[in-house]
Amino acid sequence: MSATIQTLEPAAPSMTSRLDGELLEVSMGPQHPSTHGVFRMNVALEGEIVRKLKPVFGYLHRNHEKIGENTSYLGSMPYTDRLDYFCSMTNNWAYALSVEKLAGIEVPERAEYLRVILAELTRLQNHASLLGFLLSDMGAWGTPLMYAFREREKILDLFESLSGSRMMCDYMRFGGCRVDAGADWVERAKKIVDLFPRFLDEFEKLIVENEILIARTQEVGKLSAELAI
């Protein structure tokens, strides 16, 4: 049994004529190394200048709404973790707040404080990771990302000791939280928060003094108020 191999010439990129030159139309995604997630952009380029961009959404739709029609209110809680695994706690909280408002459920004060603390810890690790990925994508390689992940891992350790999971915690419950935080957990959280400003000072140097970041962000992508409106 024999097989025939055909060699196909790569398709030429489409070109759109302009009075002052030519635009190169490029389809980026939905899978692309520069995007964290599945997202497509149809981009019209003139050299390195983006003249036109059309976003194509929907690749990350999880059918969460339809799934919720066939499960209980509590059964939907784990799905909120997966809407953004970097923000598991805050996604849990948003859903819990919605159900509590509909059902008229009052949350104990201690649980409210614990929810806020967890949401703020989520914000710290999320934003640190965001900046690390941004610098890495811009060509600053892995150093900033490793600094960010060092702090992120400390916070994820806290989440794991409290909920049993580092990223998809399924921790919030209607009327409170799944388990209370012990005194030792609170002390660990305090130490991490107290040391976080030192990380910010280190990270600021990586950002402010980073020539790659400066070259690729200053005077780039400016949009006047008149053009935006």
Short mmCIF file of C-alpha atoms in Angstrom, two decimals:
data_model
loop_
_atom_site.label_atom_id
_atom_site.label_comp_id
_atom_site.label_asym_id
_atom_site.label_seq_id
_atom_site.Cartn_x
_atom_site.Cartn_y
_atom_site.Cartn_z
CA MET A 1 0.00 0.00 0.00
CA SER A 2 1.58 3.24 -1.10
CA ALA A 3 0.93 6.81 -0.08
CA THR A 4 1.34 9.91 -2.17
CA ILE A 5 2.73 13.03 -0.54
CA GLN A 6 1.75 16.33 -2.05
CA THR A 7 3.81 19.43 -1.52
CA LEU A 8 1.64 22.51 -1.20
CA GLU A 9 2.93 26.03 -1.65
CA PRO A 10 2.14 28.29 1.32
CA ALA A 11 -0.74 30.63 0.66
CA ALA A 12 0.34 34.19 0.02
CA PRO A 13 -0.94 36.72 2.58
CA SER A 14 -3.72 38.86 1.25
CA MET A 15 -2.87 42.44 0.41
CA THR A 16 -5.13 45.44 0.39
CA SER A 17 -4.10 48.36 -1.80
CA ARG A 18 -3.85 51.83 -0.31
CA LEU A 19 -3.03 55.16 -1.86
CA ASP A 20 0.05 55.56 0.33
CA GLY A 21 1.18 51.95 0.32
CA GLU A 22 -0.09 48.48 1.06
CA LEU A 23 -1.66 46.84 4.08
CA LEU A 24 -0.74 43.31 5.08
CA GLU A 25 -3.70 41.44 6.54
CA VAL A 26 -2.69 38.92 9.19
CA SER A 27 -4.86 36.55 11.21
CA MET A 28 -3.41 36.18 14.71
CA GLY A 29 -4.82 33.25 16.63
CA PRO A 30 -6.95 31.80 17.91
CA GLN A 31 -3.80 29.97 19.07
CA HIS A 32 -0.81 32.30 19.23
CA PRO A 33 2.25 32.49 21.51
CA SER A 34 1.56 36.15 22.33
CA THR A 35 -1.97 35.58 23.64
CA HIS A 36 -2.70 34.08 27.06
CA GLY A 37 -5.89 32.29 26.17
CA VAL A 38 -7.72 31.52 22.96
CA PHE A 39 -8.37 34.76 21.09
CA ARG A 40 -8.23 35.78 17.44
CA MET A 41 -7.43 39.14 15.85
CA ASN A 42 -7.64 40.06 12.19
CA VAL A 43 -4.97 42.73 11.89
CA ALA A 44 -4.16 45.08 9.01
CA LEU A 45 -0.51 46.15 9.19
CA GLU A 46 1.44 48.85 7.45
CA GLY A 47 4.97 47.87 8.32
CA GLU A 48 4.92 47.58 12.12
CA ILE A 49 1.97 49.96 12.49
CA VAL A 50 -1.47 48.47 13.17
CA ARG A 51 -3.91 50.33 10.93
CA LYS A 52 -6.97 48.19 11.61
CA LEU A 53 -7.90 45.42 14.02
CA LYS A 54 -11.00 43.26 14.24
CA PRO A 55 -11.30 41.09 17.38
CA VAL A 56 -13.01 37.71 17.09
CA PHE A 57 -14.52 36.58 20.40
CA GLY A 58 -16.17 33.40 21.59
CA TYR A 59 -13.35 30.86 21.65
CA LEU A 60 -13.31 30.78 25.46
CA HIS A 61 -17.06 30.47 25.95
CA ARG A 62 -17.63 27.76 28.55
CA ASN A 63 -21.41 27.34 28.27
CA HIS A 64 -21.59 28.15 31.97
CA GLU A 65 -25.09 29.60 31.76
CA LYS A 66 -26.54 26.46 30.15
CA ILE A 67 -24.77 24.18 32.61
CA GLY A 68 -26.31 26.19 35.44
CA GLU A 69 -29.79 25.33 34.19
CA ASN A 70 -29.19 21.67 35.01
CA THR A 71 -27.51 21.82 38.40
CA SER A 72 -28.16 23.25 41.85
CA TYR A 73 -27.12 26.70 43.02
CA LEU A 74 -24.32 25.17 45.09
CA GLY A 75 -23.39 22.81 42.26
CA SER A 76 -22.58 25.82 40.09
CA MET A 77 -19.96 27.15 42.50
CA PRO A 78 -17.03 25.02 41.17
CA TYR A 79 -17.70 26.29 37.64
CA THR A 80 -16.98 29.85 38.75
CA ASP A 81 -13.42 28.78 39.63
CA ARG A 82 -12.85 27.93 36.00
CA LEU A 83 -14.01 31.24 34.56
CA ASP A 84 -10.54 32.52 35.45
CA TYR A 85 -8.31 30.21 37.47
CA PHE A 86 -6.14 33.18 38.46
CA CYS A 87 -9.17 34.69 40.24
CA SER A 88 -10.87 31.67 41.76
CA MET A 89 -11.69 33.29 45.11
CA THR A 90 -13.16 36.47 43.64
CA ASN A 91 -15.23 34.54 41.11
CA ASN A 92 -16.64 32.42 43.96
CA TRP A 93 -17.41 35.57 45.89
CA ALA A 94 -19.22 37.33 43.05
CA TYR A 95 -21.49 34.32 42.53
CA ALA A 96 -22.11 33.93 46.27
CA LEU A 97 -23.05 37.61 46.56
CA SER A 98 -25.57 37.26 43.74
CA VAL A 99 -27.34 34.29 45.31
CA GLU A 100 -27.24 35.88 48.77
CA LYS A 101 -28.87 39.02 47.43
CA LEU A 102 -31.62 37.03 45.69
CA ALA A 103 -32.26 34.84 48.74
CA GLY A 104 -31.87 37.58 51.35
CA ILE A 105 -29.06 35.71 53.13
CA GLU A 106 -27.06 37.67 55.72
CA VAL A 107 -23.35 36.88 55.98
CA PRO A 108 -21.58 36.91 59.40
CA GLU A 109 -19.09 39.73 59.89
CA ARG A 110 -16.09 37.41 60.29
CA ALA A 111 -16.89 35.70 57.00
CA GLU A 112 -17.13 39.09 55.29
CA TYR A 113 -13.68 40.03 56.55
CA LEU A 114 -12.25 36.69 55.47
CA ARG A 115 -13.75 37.08 52.00
CA VAL A 116 -12.22 40.53 51.60
CA ILE A 117 -8.79 39.28 52.73
CA LEU A 118 -8.92 36.42 50.23
CA ALA A 119 -10.05 38.74 47.45
CA GLU A 120 -7.16 41.11 48.14
CA LEU A 121 -4.66 38.25 48.22
CA THR A 122 -6.13 37.12 44.89
CA ARG A 123 -5.65 40.61 43.48
CA LEU A 124 -2.00 40.69 44.57
CA GLN A 125 -1.07 37.38 42.98
CA ASN A 126 -3.14 38.08 39.89
CA HIS A 127 -1.66 41.50 39.17
CA ALA A 128 1.89 40.35 39.93
CA SER A 129 1.47 37.52 37.42
CA LEU A 130 -0.02 39.92 34.88
CA LEU A 131 3.02 42.19 35.00
CA GLY A 132 5.37 39.22 34.86
CA PHE A 133 3.67 37.83 31.76
CA LEU A 134 3.60 41.29 30.16
CA LEU A 135 7.34 41.77 30.55
CA SER A 136 8.02 38.23 29.39
CA ASP A 137 5.93 38.72 26.24
CA MET A 138 7.78 41.94 25.49
CA GLY A 139 11.11 40.17 25.44
CA ALA A 140 12.33 40.64 29.01
CA TRP A 141 12.59 36.84 29.19
CA GLY A 142 11.81 34.96 32.38
CA THR A 143 13.37 37.00 35.18
CA PRO A 144 10.39 39.31 35.95
CA LEU A 145 7.99 36.38 35.67
CA MET A 146 10.01 34.35 38.17
CA TYR A 147 9.95 37.26 40.63
CA ALA A 148 6.18 37.42 40.24
CA PHE A 149 5.73 33.67 40.56
CA ARG A 150 7.82 33.62 43.73
CA GLU A 151 5.26 35.84 45.46
CA ARG A 152 2.33 34.14 43.76
CA GLU A 153 3.38 30.74 45.11
CA LYS A 154 3.36 32.06 48.67
CA ILE A 155 -0.24 33.20 48.29
CA LEU A 156 -1.30 29.98 46.57
CA ASP A 157 0.19 28.07 49.50
CA LEU A 158 -2.19 30.00 51.74
CA PHE A 159 -5.13 29.14 49.51
CA GLU A 160 -4.17 25.47 49.52
CA SER A 161 -3.90 25.26 53.30
CA LEU A 162 -7.33 26.87 53.65
CA SER A 163 -9.32 25.26 50.85
CA GLY A 164 -7.31 22.21 49.80
CA SER A 165 -6.62 23.59 46.32
CA ARG A 166 -4.14 26.13 45.03
CA MET A 167 -6.04 27.53 42.06
CA MET A 168 -9.62 26.28 41.82
CA CYS A 169 -10.57 26.63 45.45
CA ASP A 170 -14.37 26.22 45.53
CA TYR A 171 -14.18 28.00 48.88
CA MET A 172 -17.06 30.45 49.15
CA ARG A 173 -20.48 29.32 50.33
CA PHE A 174 -23.83 31.07 50.46
CA GLY A 175 -23.85 32.80 53.83
CA GLY A 176 -20.12 32.51 54.45
CA CYS A 177 -17.10 30.34 53.65
CA ARG A 178 -16.53 26.60 53.58
CA VAL A 179 -14.18 26.55 56.60
CA ASP A 180 -12.87 29.19 58.98
CA ALA A 181 -9.27 30.38 58.99
CA GLY A 182 -7.23 29.45 62.04
CA ALA A 183 -4.90 31.74 63.97
CA ASP A 184 -1.81 30.19 62.36
CA TRP A 185 -3.21 30.87 58.88
CA VAL A 186 -3.86 34.50 59.79
CA GLU A 187 -0.27 34.91 61.01
CA ARG A 188 1.10 33.44 57.79
CA ALA A 189 -1.06 35.81 55.76
CA LYS A 190 0.16 38.79 57.80
CA LYS A 191 3.80 37.91 57.14
CA ILE A 192 3.22 37.64 53.40
CA VAL A 193 1.41 40.97 53.27
CA ASP A 194 4.08 42.68 55.40
CA LEU A 195 6.85 41.49 53.04
CA PHE A 196 4.98 42.26 49.82
CA PRO A 197 6.17 45.93 49.60
CA ARG A 198 9.76 44.63 49.35
CA PHE A 199 8.75 42.64 46.29
CA LEU A 200 7.11 45.74 44.81
CA ASP A 201 10.36 47.68 45.22
CA GLU A 202 12.28 44.91 43.44
CA PHE A 203 9.70 44.68 40.71
CA GLU A 204 9.59 48.44 40.21
CA LYS A 205 13.29 48.40 39.35
CA LEU A 206 12.68 45.65 36.80
CA ILE A 207 9.96 47.78 35.19
CA VAL A 208 11.19 51.37 35.46
CA GLU A 209 14.78 50.54 34.50
CA ASN A 210 13.92 47.95 31.86
CA GLU A 211 15.06 49.25 28.47
CA ILE A 212 13.03 46.64 26.60
CA LEU A 213 9.82 47.70 28.31
CA ILE A 214 10.55 51.40 27.79
CA ALA A 215 11.30 50.93 24.08
CA ARG A 216 8.16 48.91 23.49
CA THR A 217 5.65 50.96 25.47
CA GLN A 218 6.63 54.64 25.34
CA GLU A 219 5.01 56.62 22.53
CA VAL A 220 3.33 53.44 21.27
CA GLY A 221 -0.37 52.99 20.59
CA LYS A 222 -1.36 56.54 21.50
CA LEU A 223 -5.03 57.35 21.01
CA SER A 224 -6.28 60.92 21.23
CA ALA A 225 -9.60 61.71 22.87
CA GLU A 226 -10.92 63.07 19.58
CA LEU A 227 -10.08 59.89 17.68
CA ALA A 228 -11.47 57.66 20.43
CA ILE A 229 -14.80 59.49 20.40
#
